[in-house]
Tab-separated table of C-alpha atoms in Angstrom:
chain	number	residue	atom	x	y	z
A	10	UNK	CA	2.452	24.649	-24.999
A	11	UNK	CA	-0.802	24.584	-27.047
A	12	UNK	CA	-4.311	25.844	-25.292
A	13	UNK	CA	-5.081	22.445	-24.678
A	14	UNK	CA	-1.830	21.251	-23.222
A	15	UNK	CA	-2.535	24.296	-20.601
A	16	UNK	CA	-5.969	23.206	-20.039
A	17	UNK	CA	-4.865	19.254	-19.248
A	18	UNK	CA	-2.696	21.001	-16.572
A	19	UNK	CA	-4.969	22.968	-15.359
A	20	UNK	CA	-7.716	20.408	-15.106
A	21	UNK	CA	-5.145	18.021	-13.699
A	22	UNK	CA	-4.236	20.476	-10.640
A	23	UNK	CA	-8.167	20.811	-10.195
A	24	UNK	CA	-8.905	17.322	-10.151
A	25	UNK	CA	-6.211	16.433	-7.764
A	26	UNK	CA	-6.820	19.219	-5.617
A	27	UNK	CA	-10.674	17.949	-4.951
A	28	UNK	CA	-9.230	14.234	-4.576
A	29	UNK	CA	-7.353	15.514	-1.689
A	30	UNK	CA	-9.953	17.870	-0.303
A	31	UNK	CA	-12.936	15.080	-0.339
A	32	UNK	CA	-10.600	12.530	0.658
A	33	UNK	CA	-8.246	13.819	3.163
A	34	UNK	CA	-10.966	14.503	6.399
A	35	UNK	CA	-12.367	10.708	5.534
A	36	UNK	CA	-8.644	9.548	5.482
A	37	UNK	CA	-8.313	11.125	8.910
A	38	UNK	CA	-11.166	9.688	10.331
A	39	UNK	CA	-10.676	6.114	9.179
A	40	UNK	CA	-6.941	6.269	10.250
A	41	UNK	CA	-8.261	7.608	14.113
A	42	UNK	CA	-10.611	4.949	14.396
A	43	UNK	CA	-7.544	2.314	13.611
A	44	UNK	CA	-5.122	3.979	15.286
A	45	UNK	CA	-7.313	4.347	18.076
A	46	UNK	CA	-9.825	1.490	18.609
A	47	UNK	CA	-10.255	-2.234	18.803
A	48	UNK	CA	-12.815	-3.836	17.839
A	49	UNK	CA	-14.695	-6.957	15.585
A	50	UNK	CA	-14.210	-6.624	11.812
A	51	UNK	CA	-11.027	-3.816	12.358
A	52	UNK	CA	-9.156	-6.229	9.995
A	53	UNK	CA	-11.655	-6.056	7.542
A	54	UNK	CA	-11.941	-2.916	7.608
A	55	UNK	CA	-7.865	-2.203	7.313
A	56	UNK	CA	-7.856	-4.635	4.221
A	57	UNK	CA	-10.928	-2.554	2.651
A	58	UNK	CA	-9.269	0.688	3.091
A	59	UNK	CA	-6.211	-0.524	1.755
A	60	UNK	CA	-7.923	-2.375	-1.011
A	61	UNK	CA	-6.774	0.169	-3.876
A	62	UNK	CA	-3.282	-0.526	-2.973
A	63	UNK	CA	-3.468	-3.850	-4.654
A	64	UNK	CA	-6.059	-3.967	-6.827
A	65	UNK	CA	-5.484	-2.866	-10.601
A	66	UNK	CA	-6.510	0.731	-11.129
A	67	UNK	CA	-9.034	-0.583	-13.911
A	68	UNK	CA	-10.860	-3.096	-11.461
A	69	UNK	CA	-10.953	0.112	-8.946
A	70	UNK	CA	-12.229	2.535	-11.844
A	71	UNK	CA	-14.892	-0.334	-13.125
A	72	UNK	CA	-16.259	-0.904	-9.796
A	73	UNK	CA	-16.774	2.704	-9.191
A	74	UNK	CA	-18.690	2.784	-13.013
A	75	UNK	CA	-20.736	0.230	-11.087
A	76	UNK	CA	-21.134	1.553	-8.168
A	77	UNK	CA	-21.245	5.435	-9.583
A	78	UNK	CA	-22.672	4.986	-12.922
A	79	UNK	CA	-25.941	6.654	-13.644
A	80	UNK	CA	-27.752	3.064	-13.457
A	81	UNK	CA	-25.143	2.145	-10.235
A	82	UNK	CA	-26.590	1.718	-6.914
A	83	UNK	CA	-25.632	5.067	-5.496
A	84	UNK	CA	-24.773	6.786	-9.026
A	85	UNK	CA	-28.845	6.770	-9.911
A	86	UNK	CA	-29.755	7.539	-6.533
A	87	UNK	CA	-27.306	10.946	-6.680
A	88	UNK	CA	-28.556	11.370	-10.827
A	89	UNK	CA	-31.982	11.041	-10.077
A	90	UNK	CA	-32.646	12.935	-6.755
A	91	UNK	CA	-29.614	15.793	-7.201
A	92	UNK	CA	-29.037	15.395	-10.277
A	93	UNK	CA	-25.438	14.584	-9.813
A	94	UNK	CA	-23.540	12.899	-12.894
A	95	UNK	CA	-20.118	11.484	-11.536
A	96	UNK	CA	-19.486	9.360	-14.616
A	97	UNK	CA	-17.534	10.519	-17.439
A	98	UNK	CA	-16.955	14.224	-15.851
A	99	UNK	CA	-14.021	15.779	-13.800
A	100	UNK	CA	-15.676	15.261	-10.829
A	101	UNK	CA	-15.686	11.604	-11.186
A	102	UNK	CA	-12.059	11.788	-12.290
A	103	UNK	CA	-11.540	13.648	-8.801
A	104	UNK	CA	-13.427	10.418	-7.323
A	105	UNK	CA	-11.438	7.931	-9.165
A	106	UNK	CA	-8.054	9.734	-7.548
A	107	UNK	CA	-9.272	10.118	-4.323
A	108	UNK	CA	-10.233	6.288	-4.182
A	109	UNK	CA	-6.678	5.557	-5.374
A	110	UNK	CA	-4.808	7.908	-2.896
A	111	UNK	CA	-7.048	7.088	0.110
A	112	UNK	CA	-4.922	3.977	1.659
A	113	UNK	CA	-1.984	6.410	1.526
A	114	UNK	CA	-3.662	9.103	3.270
A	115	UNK	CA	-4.381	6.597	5.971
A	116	UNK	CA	-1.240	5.318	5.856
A	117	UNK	CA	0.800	8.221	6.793
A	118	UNK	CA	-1.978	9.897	9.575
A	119	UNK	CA	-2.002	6.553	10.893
A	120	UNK	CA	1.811	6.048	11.027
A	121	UNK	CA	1.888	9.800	12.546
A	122	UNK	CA	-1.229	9.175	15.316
A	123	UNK	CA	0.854	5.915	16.286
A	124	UNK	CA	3.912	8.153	17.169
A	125	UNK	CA	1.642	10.687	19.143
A	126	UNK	CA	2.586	9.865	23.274
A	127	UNK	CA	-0.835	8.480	24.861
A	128	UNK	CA	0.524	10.011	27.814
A	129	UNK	CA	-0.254	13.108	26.898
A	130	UNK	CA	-3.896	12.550	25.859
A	131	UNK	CA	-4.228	10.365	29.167
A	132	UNK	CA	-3.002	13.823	31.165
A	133	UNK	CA	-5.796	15.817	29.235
A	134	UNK	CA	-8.219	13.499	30.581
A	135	UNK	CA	-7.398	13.907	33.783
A	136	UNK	CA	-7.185	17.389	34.014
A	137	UNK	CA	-10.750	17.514	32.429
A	138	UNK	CA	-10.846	18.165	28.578
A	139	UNK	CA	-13.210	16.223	26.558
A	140	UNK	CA	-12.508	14.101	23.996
A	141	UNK	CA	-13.131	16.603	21.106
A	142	UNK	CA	-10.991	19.457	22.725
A	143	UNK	CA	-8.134	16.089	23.208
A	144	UNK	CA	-8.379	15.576	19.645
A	145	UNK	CA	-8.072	19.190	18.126
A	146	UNK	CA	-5.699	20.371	20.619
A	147	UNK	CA	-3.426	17.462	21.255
A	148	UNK	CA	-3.771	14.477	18.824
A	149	UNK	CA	-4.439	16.582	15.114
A	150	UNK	CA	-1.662	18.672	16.115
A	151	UNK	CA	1.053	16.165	16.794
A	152	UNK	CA	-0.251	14.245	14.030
A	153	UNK	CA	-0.072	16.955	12.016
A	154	UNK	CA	3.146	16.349	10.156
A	155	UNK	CA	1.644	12.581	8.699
A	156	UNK	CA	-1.640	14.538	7.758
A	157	UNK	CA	0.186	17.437	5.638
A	158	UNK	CA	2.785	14.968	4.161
A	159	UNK	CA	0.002	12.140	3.483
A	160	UNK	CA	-2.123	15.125	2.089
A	161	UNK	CA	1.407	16.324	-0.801
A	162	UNK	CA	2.019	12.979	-1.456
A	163	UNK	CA	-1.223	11.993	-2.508
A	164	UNK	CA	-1.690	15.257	-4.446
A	165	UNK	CA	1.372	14.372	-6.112
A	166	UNK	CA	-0.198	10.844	-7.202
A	167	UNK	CA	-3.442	12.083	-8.068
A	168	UNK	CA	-1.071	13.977	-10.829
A	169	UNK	CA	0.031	10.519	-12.455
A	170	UNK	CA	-3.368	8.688	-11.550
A	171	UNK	CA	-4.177	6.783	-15.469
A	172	UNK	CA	-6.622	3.709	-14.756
A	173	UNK	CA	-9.459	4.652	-12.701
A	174	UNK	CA	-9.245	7.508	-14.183
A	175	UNK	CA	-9.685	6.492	-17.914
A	176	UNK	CA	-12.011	3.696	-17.214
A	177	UNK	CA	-14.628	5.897	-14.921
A	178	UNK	CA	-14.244	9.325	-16.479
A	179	UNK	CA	-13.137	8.369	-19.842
A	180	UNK	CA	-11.046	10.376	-21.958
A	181	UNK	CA	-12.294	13.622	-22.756
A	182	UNK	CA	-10.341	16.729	-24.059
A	183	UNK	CA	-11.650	20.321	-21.601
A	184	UNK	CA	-13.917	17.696	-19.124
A	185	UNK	CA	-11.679	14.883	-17.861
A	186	UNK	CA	-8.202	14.452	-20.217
A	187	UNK	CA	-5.391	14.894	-17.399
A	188	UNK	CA	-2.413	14.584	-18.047
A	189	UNK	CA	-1.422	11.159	-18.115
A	190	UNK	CA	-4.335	10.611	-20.044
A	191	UNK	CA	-3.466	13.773	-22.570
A	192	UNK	CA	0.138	12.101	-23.074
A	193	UNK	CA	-1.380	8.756	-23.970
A	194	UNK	CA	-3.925	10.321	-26.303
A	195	UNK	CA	-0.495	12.205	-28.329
A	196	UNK	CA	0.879	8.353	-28.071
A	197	UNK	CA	-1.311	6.996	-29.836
A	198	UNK	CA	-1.598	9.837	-32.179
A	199	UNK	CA	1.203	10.240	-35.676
A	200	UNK	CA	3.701	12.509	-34.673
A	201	UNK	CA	2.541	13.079	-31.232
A	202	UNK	CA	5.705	12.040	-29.515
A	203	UNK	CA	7.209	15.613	-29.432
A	204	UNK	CA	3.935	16.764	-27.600
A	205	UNK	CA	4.185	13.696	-24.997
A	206	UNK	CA	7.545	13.781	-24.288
A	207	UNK	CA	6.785	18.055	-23.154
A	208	UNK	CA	3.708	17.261	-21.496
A	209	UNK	CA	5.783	13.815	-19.597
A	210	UNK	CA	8.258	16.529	-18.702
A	211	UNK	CA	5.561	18.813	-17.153
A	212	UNK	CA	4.513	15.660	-15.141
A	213	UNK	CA	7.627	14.765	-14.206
A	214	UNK	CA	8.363	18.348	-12.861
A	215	UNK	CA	4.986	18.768	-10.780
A	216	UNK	CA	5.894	15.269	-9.154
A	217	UNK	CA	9.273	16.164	-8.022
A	218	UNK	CA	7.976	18.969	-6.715
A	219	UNK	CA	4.973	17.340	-4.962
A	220	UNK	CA	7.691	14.910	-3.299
A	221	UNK	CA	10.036	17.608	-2.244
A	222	UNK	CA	7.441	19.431	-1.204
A	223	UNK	CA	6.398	16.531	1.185
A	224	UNK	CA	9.981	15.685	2.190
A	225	UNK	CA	10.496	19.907	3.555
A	226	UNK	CA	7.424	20.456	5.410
A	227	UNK	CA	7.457	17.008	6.790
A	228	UNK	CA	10.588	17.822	8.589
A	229	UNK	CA	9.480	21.821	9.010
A	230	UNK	CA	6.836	20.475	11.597
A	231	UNK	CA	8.637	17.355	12.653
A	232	UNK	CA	11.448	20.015	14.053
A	233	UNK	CA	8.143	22.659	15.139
A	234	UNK	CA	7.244	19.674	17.783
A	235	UNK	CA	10.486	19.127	18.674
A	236	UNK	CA	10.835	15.032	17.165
């Protein structure tokens, strides 16, 4: 492949790999406090986290431009006190996939922290540990085979993320051009069809892999605990 085929890969991994990182320990927290409490306005908040599911990836990456644009609400607070740009650079790009992968993250560590016996955190309780020592050495690791397989799965979509993506970070070749945003560009460029179809191939291979990737360790741990 070209230089800058390599480089759309390689910013693609990166990108996906912060989505994950930024969005995973918020994913866990939001599916505990489901999973775990009851309370006035838990629907609400369900049907916000689970808002990118079903809105159109370009609604989700305008309302972030909004929100996250230098003249946004929280975009010129982070511009003009940090200096942090999020718009139009790979770190908004990472934002725009995180945003989209975030209800599936909750999803599966909420599915997972459902199966976990209350029984055993109960017993914990009684014999004296405290809710932070219940949760890191009883619920996380039971849950653990949602969080890891949540965590692959949405790597794996952050690799085909298009939408938010274009629409908040734009299109740019080295800062934010992923790869589903590098094969469009070749679309829509004469004779680019050759490079798309390699670069949709590459895509195609780093998804199956994501998925398979899920599919092994999910059962790896499921068979560690003994489910």
């Amino acid at each position: 492949m070209a230089p800058e085929e390599w480089e759309a890969v390689r910013l693609t991994l990166t990108v996906a790999a912060r989505a994950v990182g930024f969005g995973l320990p918020l994913a866990v927290l939001a599916a505990f406090v489901l999973s775990r409490y009851r309370f006035p306005g838990r629907p609400v908040l369900n049907a916000l986290v689970h808002l990118p599911m079903v809105l159109p990836p370009v609604v989700t990456g305008w309302l972030l431009l909004i929100i996250f644009g230098v003249r946004g609400p929280i975009g010129a607070i982070l511009n003009h006190w940090f200096g942090i740009r999020l718009a139009f650079t790979s770190a908004g790009a990472s934002l725009a996939c995180a945003v989209m992968t975030f209800p599936i993250m909750v999803r599966s560590v909420r599915l997972s922290l459902d199966a976990v016996d209350a029984g055993l955190e109960d017993a914990a309780r009684t014999l004296g540990a405290r809710w932070l020592d219940r949760l890191f050495n009883i619920t996380l690791p039971l849950a653990s085979p949602g969080i890891l397989v949540g965590a692959i799965v949405a790597y794996a979509t952050c690799l085909g993320e298009f939408g938010a993506v274009i629409t908040f970070a734009a299109n740019i070749p080295g800062q934010t051009q992923t790869l589903p945003l590098a094969i469009y560009g070749a679309l829509q460029a004469p004779g680019g069809e050759t490079t798309a179809a390699r670069l949709s191939l590459v895509s195609l291979t780093l998804a199956l892999i994501g998925l398979l990737l899920s599919e092994w360790f999910g059962r790896r741990l499921n068979s560690i605990l003994g489910r």
